[in-house]
PDB file of C-alpha atoms in Angstrom:
ATOM      1  CA  ALA Q   8     119.510 111.354  94.715  1.00 62.00           C
ATOM      2  CA  GLN Q   9     120.535 110.754  98.276  1.00 70.00           C
ATOM      3  CA  THR Q  10     120.474 107.010  98.852  1.00 90.00           C
ATOM      4  CA  VAL Q  11     120.581 104.364 101.543  1.00 95.00           C
ATOM      5  CA  THR Q  12     122.438 101.160 100.676  1.00 95.00           C
ATOM      6  CA  GLN Q  13     122.118  97.760 102.288  1.00 96.00           C
ATOM      7  CA  SER Q  14     124.646  95.523 100.585  1.00 95.00           C
ATOM      8  CA  GLN Q  15     123.513  92.257 102.198  1.00 96.00           C
ATOM      9  CA  PRO Q  16     120.259  91.008 100.644  1.00 95.00           C
ATOM     10  CA  GLU Q  17     120.259  87.982 102.973  1.00 97.00           C
ATOM     11  CA  MET Q  18     121.954  87.039 106.212  1.00 97.00           C
ATOM     12  CA  SER Q  19     121.657  84.065 108.518  1.00 97.00           C
ATOM     13  CA  VAL Q  20     122.774  83.440 112.072  1.00 97.00           C
ATOM     14  CA  GLN Q  21     122.617  80.640 114.593  1.00 98.00           C
ATOM     15  CA  GLU Q  22     120.175  81.137 117.421  1.00 97.00           C
ATOM     16  CA  ALA Q  23     121.861  82.832 120.425  1.00 97.00           C
ATOM     17  CA  GLU Q  24     124.716  84.146 118.271  1.00 98.00           C
ATOM     18  CA  THR Q  25     125.436  87.730 117.225  1.00 98.00           C
ATOM     19  CA  VAL Q  26     124.868  89.166 113.754  1.00 98.00           C
ATOM     20  CA  THR Q  27     125.637  92.555 112.218  1.00 98.00           C
ATOM     21  CA  LEU Q  28     123.645  94.092 109.377  1.00 98.00           C
ATOM     22  CA  SER Q  29     125.324  96.765 107.277  1.00 98.00           C
ATOM     23  CA  CYS Q  30     123.981 100.088 106.053  1.00 98.00           C
ATOM     24  CA  THR Q  31     125.637 103.028 104.337  1.00 97.00           C
ATOM     25  CA  TYR Q  32     123.998 106.241 103.263  1.00 96.00           C
ATOM     26  CA  ASP Q  33     124.587 109.343 101.295  1.00 93.00           C
ATOM     27  CA  THR Q  34     123.765 112.802 102.600  1.00 87.00           C
ATOM     28  CA  SER Q  35     124.990 116.355 102.261  1.00 84.00           C
ATOM     29  CA  GLU Q  36     123.502 117.405 105.595  1.00 82.00           C
ATOM     30  CA  SER Q  37     125.260 117.537 108.935  1.00 80.00           C
ATOM     31  CA  ASP Q  38     122.179 116.820 111.010  1.00 83.00           C
ATOM     32  CA  TYR Q  39     119.830 113.950 110.255  1.00 87.00           C
ATOM     33  CA  TYR Q  40     118.298 110.848 111.766  1.00 89.00           C
ATOM     34  CA  LEU Q  41     118.871 107.160 111.116  1.00 92.00           C
ATOM     35  CA  PHE Q  42     116.542 104.241 111.808  1.00 93.00           C
ATOM     36  CA  TRP Q  43     116.397 100.481 111.664  1.00 96.00           C
ATOM     37  CA  TYR Q  44     112.977  98.955 111.028  1.00 95.00           C
ATOM     38  CA  LYS Q  45     111.992  95.299 111.210  1.00 96.00           C
ATOM     39  CA  GLN Q  46     109.327  93.843 108.894  1.00 94.00           C
ATOM     40  CA  PRO Q  47     108.078  90.360 109.835  1.00 93.00           C
ATOM     41  CA  PRO Q  48     105.799  88.357 107.505  1.00 88.00           C
ATOM     42  CA  SER Q  49     102.829  90.282 108.885  1.00 86.00           C
ATOM     43  CA  ARG Q  50     104.162  93.202 106.756  1.00 89.00           C
ATOM     44  CA  GLN Q  51     103.912  95.725 109.603  1.00 89.00           C
ATOM     45  CA  MET Q  52     107.109  97.752 109.925  1.00 91.00           C
ATOM     46  CA  ILE Q  53     108.337  97.966 113.515  1.00 93.00           C
ATOM     47  CA  LEU Q  54     110.866 100.551 114.717  1.00 92.00           C
ATOM     48  CA  VAL Q  55     113.890  98.774 116.197  1.00 95.00           C
ATOM     49  CA  ILE Q  56     116.263 101.617 116.977  1.00 95.00           C
ATOM     50  CA  ARG Q  57     116.854 105.296 116.210  1.00 92.00           C
ATOM     51  CA  GLN Q  58     120.044 107.385 116.089  1.00 92.00           C
ATOM     52  CA  GLU Q  59     120.419 111.167 115.918  1.00 89.00           C
ATOM     53  CA  ALA Q  60     123.430 112.164 113.839  1.00 89.00           C
ATOM     54  CA  TYR Q  61     124.548 114.914 116.224  1.00 87.00           C
ATOM     55  CA  LYS Q  62     124.910 112.366 119.039  1.00 87.00           C
ATOM     56  CA  GLN Q  63     128.223 110.540 119.089  1.00 85.00           C
ATOM     57  CA  GLN Q  64     127.041 107.853 121.475  1.00 91.00           C
ATOM     58  CA  ASN Q  65     125.733 104.747 119.746  1.00 94.00           C
ATOM     59  CA  ALA Q  66     122.076 103.947 120.431  1.00 93.00           C
ATOM     60  CA  THR Q  67     121.185 100.743 122.270  1.00 94.00           C
ATOM     61  CA  GLU Q  68     117.838  99.005 122.807  1.00 93.00           C
ATOM     62  CA  ASN Q  69     118.160  95.787 124.786  1.00 95.00           C
ATOM     63  CA  ARG Q  70     119.754  93.214 122.431  1.00 97.00           C
ATOM     64  CA  PHE Q  71     119.944  95.709 119.560  1.00 97.00           C
ATOM     65  CA  SER Q  72     122.741  98.231 119.173  1.00 97.00           C
ATOM     66  CA  VAL Q  73     124.195 100.307 116.379  1.00 97.00           C
ATOM     67  CA  ASN Q  74     127.683 101.230 115.241  1.00 97.00           C
ATOM     68  CA  PHE Q  75     127.329 104.761 113.879  1.00 96.00           C
ATOM     69  CA  GLN Q  76     130.341 106.019 111.947  1.00 95.00           C
ATOM     70  CA  LYS Q  77     129.392 109.530 110.819  1.00 93.00           C
ATOM     71  CA  ALA Q  78     132.499 110.262 108.779  1.00 93.00           C
ATOM     72  CA  ALA Q  79     132.161 106.973 106.933  1.00 95.00           C
ATOM     73  CA  LYS Q  80     128.363 107.404 106.642  1.00 95.00           C
ATOM     74  CA  SER Q  81     127.875 103.937 108.038  1.00 96.00           C
ATOM     75  CA  PHE Q  82     125.110 102.745 110.364  1.00 96.00           C
ATOM     76  CA  SER Q  83     125.242  99.027 111.147  1.00 98.00           C
ATOM     77  CA  LEU Q  84     122.851  97.106 113.396  1.00 98.00           C
ATOM     78  CA  LYS Q  85     124.117  94.476 115.798  1.00 98.00           C
ATOM     79  CA  ILE Q  86     121.707  91.893 117.165  1.00 98.00           C
ATOM     80  CA  SER Q  87     123.037  89.987 120.169  1.00 98.00           C
ATOM     81  CA  ASP Q  88     121.716  86.661 121.454  1.00 98.00           C
ATOM     82  CA  SER Q  89     119.634  86.174 118.299  1.00 98.00           C
ATOM     83  CA  GLN Q  90     116.186  84.734 118.810  1.00 97.00           C
ATOM     84  CA  LEU Q  91     113.806  82.974 116.439  1.00 97.00           C
ATOM     85  CA  GLY Q  92     111.488  85.980 116.641  1.00 96.00           C
ATOM     86  CA  ASP Q  93     114.198  88.181 115.144  1.00 97.00           C
ATOM     87  CA  ALA Q  94     113.693  86.550 111.747  1.00 97.00           C
ATOM     88  CA  ALA Q  95     112.412  89.281 109.423  1.00 97.00           C
ATOM     89  CA  MET Q  96     113.351  91.831 106.793  1.00 96.00           C
ATOM     90  CA  TYR Q  97     115.399  94.666 108.248  1.00 97.00           C
ATOM     91  CA  PHE Q  98     115.378  98.093 106.650  1.00 96.00           C
ATOM     92  CA  CYS Q  99     117.745 100.957 107.286  1.00 96.00           C
ATOM     93  CA  ALA Q 100     116.326 104.460 106.776  1.00 93.00           C
ATOM     94  CA  ARG Q 101     117.491 108.066 106.889  1.00 92.00           C
ATOM     95  CA  GLY Q 102     115.430 111.151 107.666  1.00 87.00           C
ATOM     96  CA  ARG Q 103     116.140 114.805 107.223  1.00 77.00           C
ATOM     97  CA  SER Q 104     116.139 117.047 110.239  1.00 66.00           C
ATOM     98  CA  ASN Q 105     114.381 120.131 108.920  1.00 58.00           C
ATOM     99  CA  PHE Q 106     110.963 120.367 110.458  1.00 55.00           C
ATOM    100  CA  GLY Q 107     108.180 119.943 107.971  1.00 53.00           C
ATOM    101  CA  ASN Q 108     109.875 117.413 105.735  1.00 57.00           C
ATOM    102  CA  GLU Q 109     110.039 114.135 107.550  1.00 72.00           C
ATOM    103  CA  LYS Q 110     109.880 111.616 104.743  1.00 81.00           C
ATOM    104  CA  LEU Q 111     112.331 108.773 105.177  1.00 88.00           C
ATOM    105  CA  THR Q 112     114.605 107.228 102.551  1.00 90.00           C
ATOM    106  CA  PHE Q 113     114.824 103.468 102.920  1.00 93.00           C
ATOM    107  CA  GLY Q 114     117.359 100.888 101.820  1.00 94.00           C
ATOM    108  CA  THR Q 115     116.307  97.747  99.963  1.00 93.00           C
ATOM    109  CA  GLY Q 116     116.423  95.579 103.068  1.00 95.00           C
ATOM    110  CA  THR Q 117     118.247  92.549 104.463  1.00 97.00           C
ATOM    111  CA  ARG Q 118     116.393  89.302 105.030  1.00 96.00           C
ATOM    112  CA  LEU Q 119     117.581  87.769 108.309  1.00 98.00           C
ATOM    113  CA  THR Q 120     117.140  84.057 108.926  1.00 97.00           C
ATOM    114  CA  ILE Q 121     117.653  82.545 112.370  1.00 97.00           C
ATOM    115  CA  ILE Q 122     118.930  78.967 112.368  1.00 97.00           C
ATOM    116  CA  PRO Q 123     117.667  76.950 115.351  1.00 95.00           C
TER     117      PRO Q 123
ATOM    118  CA  GLY I   9      92.407 103.416 117.393  1.00 55.00           C
ATOM    119  CA  ALA I  10      95.144 101.361 118.964  1.00 76.00           C
ATOM    120  CA  GLY I  11      97.160 101.144 115.774  1.00 91.00           C
ATOM    121  CA  VAL I  12      97.228 102.209 112.153  1.00 95.00           C
ATOM    122  CA  SER I  13      94.523 100.356 110.271  1.00 96.00           C
ATOM    123  CA  GLN I  14      94.615  99.777 106.522  1.00 97.00           C
ATOM    124  CA  SER I  15      91.951  98.316 104.289  1.00 97.00           C
ATOM    125  CA  PRO I  16      91.615  96.206 102.330  1.00 97.00           C
ATOM    126  CA  SER I  17      94.429  93.895 103.346  1.00 96.00           C
ATOM    127  CA  ASN I  18      94.618  92.497  99.846  1.00 97.00           C
ATOM    128  CA  LYS I  19      93.160  93.750  96.587  1.00 98.00           C
ATOM    129  CA  VAL I  20      93.172  92.151  93.157  1.00 98.00           C
ATOM    130  CA  THR I  21      92.015  94.357  90.333  1.00 98.00           C
ATOM    131  CA  GLU I  22      91.931  94.287  86.572  1.00 97.00           C
ATOM    132  CA  LYS I  23      94.220  96.515  84.572  1.00 97.00           C
ATOM    133  CA  GLY I  24      92.532  99.812  83.822  1.00 97.00           C
ATOM    134  CA  LYS I  25      90.253  99.826  86.873  1.00 98.00           C
ATOM    135  CA  ASP I  26      90.419 102.425  89.642  1.00 98.00           C
ATOM    136  CA  VAL I  27      91.197 101.405  93.224  1.00 98.00           C
ATOM    137  CA  GLU I  28      90.939 103.132  96.596  1.00 98.00           C
ATOM    138  CA  LEU I  29      93.106 102.209  99.549  1.00 98.00           C
ATOM    139  CA  ARG I  30      92.184 103.391 103.003  1.00 98.00           C
ATOM    140  CA  CYS I  31      94.307 104.313 106.004  1.00 97.00           C
ATOM    141  CA  ASP I  32      92.980 105.055 109.491  1.00 96.00           C
ATOM    142  CA  PRO I  33      95.836 106.510 111.570  1.00 94.00           C
ATOM    143  CA  ILE I  34      96.317 106.476 115.310  1.00 92.00           C
ATOM    144  CA  SER I  35      93.943 108.923 116.943  1.00 90.00           C
ATOM    145  CA  GLY I  36      95.650 112.264 117.526  1.00 86.00           C
ATOM    146  CA  HIS I  37      98.517 111.656 115.118  1.00 89.00           C
ATOM    147  CA  THR I  38      98.887 114.743 112.981  1.00 87.00           C
ATOM    148  CA  ALA I  39     101.291 113.335 110.390  1.00 89.00           C
ATOM    149  CA  LEU I  40     100.352 110.632 107.880  1.00 93.00           C
ATOM    150  CA  TYR I  41     102.549 109.031 105.217  1.00 93.00           C
ATOM    151  CA  TRP I  42     102.031 106.687 102.275  1.00 97.00           C
ATOM    152  CA  TYR I  43     104.837 104.480 100.999  1.00 96.00           C
ATOM    153  CA  ARG I  44     104.955 101.866  98.262  1.00 97.00           C
ATOM    154  CA  GLN I  45     106.951  98.652  98.595  1.00 95.00           C
ATOM    155  CA  SER I  46     107.554  96.802  95.355  1.00 91.00           C
ATOM    156  CA  LEU I  47     108.864  93.216  95.342  1.00 83.00           C
ATOM    157  CA  GLY I  48     112.529  93.143  96.301  1.00 73.00           C
ATOM    158  CA  GLN I  49     112.665  96.896  96.798  1.00 78.00           C
ATOM    159  CA  GLY I  50     112.753  99.216  99.742  1.00 83.00           C
ATOM    160  CA  LEU I  51     109.989 101.600 100.606  1.00 91.00           C
ATOM    161  CA  GLU I  52     109.311 104.389  98.145  1.00 93.00           C
ATOM    162  CA  PHE I  53     107.833 107.613  99.534  1.00 93.00           C
ATOM    163  CA  LEU I  54     104.564 108.664  97.918  1.00 96.00           C
ATOM    164  CA  ILE I  55     102.899 111.452  99.905  1.00 95.00           C
ATOM    165  CA  TYR I  56     102.982 113.101 103.347  1.00 91.00           C
ATOM    166  CA  PHE I  57     100.237 114.979 105.217  1.00 91.00           C
ATOM    167  CA  GLN I  58     100.979 117.156 108.252  1.00 87.00           C
ATOM    168  CA  GLY I  59      98.076 118.790 110.035  1.00 84.00           C
ATOM    169  CA  ASN I  60      96.415 121.461 107.930  1.00 83.00           C
ATOM    170  CA  SER I  61      99.495 122.119 105.810  1.00 86.00           C
ATOM    171  CA  ALA I  62      99.548 121.443 102.091  1.00 88.00           C
ATOM    172  CA  PRO I  63     100.607 117.813 101.524  1.00 91.00           C
ATOM    173  CA  ASP I  64     104.011 116.908 100.134  1.00 90.00           C
ATOM    174  CA  LYS I  65     103.081 115.076  96.944  1.00 93.00           C
ATOM    175  CA  SER I  66     106.579 114.924  95.539  1.00 91.00           C
ATOM    176  CA  GLY I  67     106.725 111.105  95.570  1.00 93.00           C
ATOM    177  CA  LEU I  68     103.573 110.384  93.581  1.00 96.00           C
ATOM    178  CA  PRO I  69     104.807 108.552  90.456  1.00 95.00           C
ATOM    179  CA  SER I  70     102.183 109.831  88.021  1.00 95.00           C
ATOM    180  CA  ASP I  71      98.968 111.828  87.821  1.00 96.00           C
ATOM    181  CA  ARG I  72      97.050 108.561  88.102  1.00 98.00           C
ATOM    182  CA  PHE I  73      97.890 108.617  91.799  1.00 98.00           C
ATOM    183  CA  SER I  74      96.153 110.934  94.248  1.00 97.00           C
ATOM    184  CA  ALA I  75      95.473 111.022  97.959  1.00 97.00           C
ATOM    185  CA  GLU I  76      93.364 112.962 100.352  1.00 95.00           C
ATOM    186  CA  ARG I  77      93.015 113.192 104.070  1.00 94.00           C
ATOM    187  CA  THR I  78      89.618 114.148 105.392  1.00 85.00           C
ATOM    188  CA  GLY I  79      89.210 115.953 108.695  1.00 82.00           C
ATOM    189  CA  GLY I  80      92.847 115.435 109.526  1.00 77.00           C
ATOM    190  CA  SER I  81      92.236 111.735 110.128  1.00 90.00           C
ATOM    191  CA  VAL I  82      91.398 109.031 107.587  1.00 95.00           C
ATOM    192  CA  SER I  83      93.305 109.057 104.307  1.00 97.00           C
ATOM    193  CA  THR I  84      92.451 107.505 100.954  1.00 97.00           C
ATOM    194  CA  LEU I  85      95.010 106.735  98.251  1.00 98.00           C
ATOM    195  CA  THR I  86      93.404 106.460  94.831  1.00 98.00           C
ATOM    196  CA  ILE I  87      95.030 104.889  91.792  1.00 98.00           C
ATOM    197  CA  GLN I  88      93.212 105.486  88.522  1.00 98.00           C
ATOM    198  CA  ARG I  89      93.502 103.285  85.437  1.00 98.00           C
ATOM    199  CA  THR I  90      95.716 100.798  87.246  1.00 98.00           C
ATOM    200  CA  GLN I  91      98.704  99.278  85.456  1.00 97.00           C
ATOM    201  CA  GLN I  92     100.577  96.065  86.214  1.00 96.00           C
ATOM    202  CA  GLU I  93     103.553  98.049  87.485  1.00 95.00           C
ATOM    203  CA  ASP I  94     101.307  99.432  90.216  1.00 97.00           C
ATOM    204  CA  SER I  95     101.302  95.989  91.847  1.00 97.00           C
ATOM    205  CA  ALA I  96     102.961  96.435  95.247  1.00 97.00           C
ATOM    206  CA  VAL I  97     102.310  96.679  98.955  1.00 96.00           C
ATOM    207  CA  TYR I  98     101.070 100.126  99.922  1.00 98.00           C
ATOM    208  CA  LEU I  99     102.017 101.043 103.471  1.00 96.00           C
ATOM    209  CA  CYS I 100     100.567 103.842 105.538  1.00 96.00           C
ATOM    210  CA  ALA I 101     102.186 105.280 108.652  1.00 93.00           C
ATOM    211  CA  SER I 102     101.361 107.984 111.148  1.00 91.00           C
ATOM    212  CA  SER I 103     103.271 109.902 113.790  1.00 87.00           C
ATOM    213  CA  SER I 104     102.372 112.257 116.588  1.00 81.00           C
ATOM    214  CA  LYS I 105     104.352 115.266 115.442  1.00 69.00           C
ATOM    215  CA  THR I 106     107.249 114.562 113.188  1.00 64.00           C
ATOM    216  CA  GLY I 107     108.404 111.276 111.762  1.00 60.00           C
ATOM    217  CA  LEU I 108     111.828 111.796 113.206  1.00 66.00           C
ATOM    218  CA  TYR I 109     110.820 109.916 116.348  1.00 70.00           C
ATOM    219  CA  GLY I 110     109.721 106.956 114.288  1.00 74.00           C
ATOM    220  CA  TYR I 111     106.503 106.165 112.533  1.00 85.00           C
ATOM    221  CA  THR I 112     103.813 103.655 113.457  1.00 90.00           C
ATOM    222  CA  PHE I 113     103.033 101.631 110.349  1.00 93.00           C
ATOM    223  CA  GLY I 114      99.937  99.759 109.311  1.00 95.00           C
ATOM    224  CA  SER I 115     100.089  96.244 107.869  1.00 94.00           C
ATOM    225  CA  GLY I 116      99.666  97.493 104.336  1.00 95.00           C
ATOM    226  CA  THR I 117      97.473  96.710 101.367  1.00 97.00           C
ATOM    227  CA  ARG I 118      98.839  94.231  98.840  1.00 96.00           C
ATOM    228  CA  LEU I 119      97.614  95.380  95.440  1.00 98.00           C
ATOM    229  CA  THR I 120      97.776  92.972  92.517  1.00 97.00           C
ATOM    230  CA  VAL I 121      96.868  94.237  89.053  1.00 97.00           C
ATOM    231  CA  VAL I 122      96.058  91.447  86.603  1.00 97.00           C
TER     232      VAL I 122
END
């Protein structure tokens, strides 16, 4: 089975500091999509950032950026200037690119705590 | 609607009973997905509906699980003869065309089988 691995069950960071969450994945495809989702206590999953594998440039969304290493099959999320509202579970996910089969494979998540 | 709506928010049921979980996707979204999130686990794909195409049921864990989507909108996930291992949060998501631009998730139904 093609898997997504998040090796850090829990992480913590001081408010206003920077934290990096790790994700590695397994795939035999050359074209695919990668996502980071945030799940606060409300349970609703929120899309944080998206990366297309054929693009070499790392995606950025305000304080959130990724380090995409295709050869290493690594997709880490960097959160800059951490805020209390960033506290949540973060899930990495991979999607296939062939139209008509868009189910995502998720990692087991990293719980991020922000220390005031 | 403005978002993906799931009901009930929480459900406690006795082992062996049937349950129905409802998902109302964003209006106009053609794709609808069900995932299961067990404690300490990631999200496990269950089933995917896209327009009028036959659903992808490859993630349903047993024949006790079924889902339908009526009129291309509301979806119901049914679990028959519930077991304790069915206890989990069931998340529904929808997307406008393909999920590769990111889903919009509902807040889930927490199912507890006692």
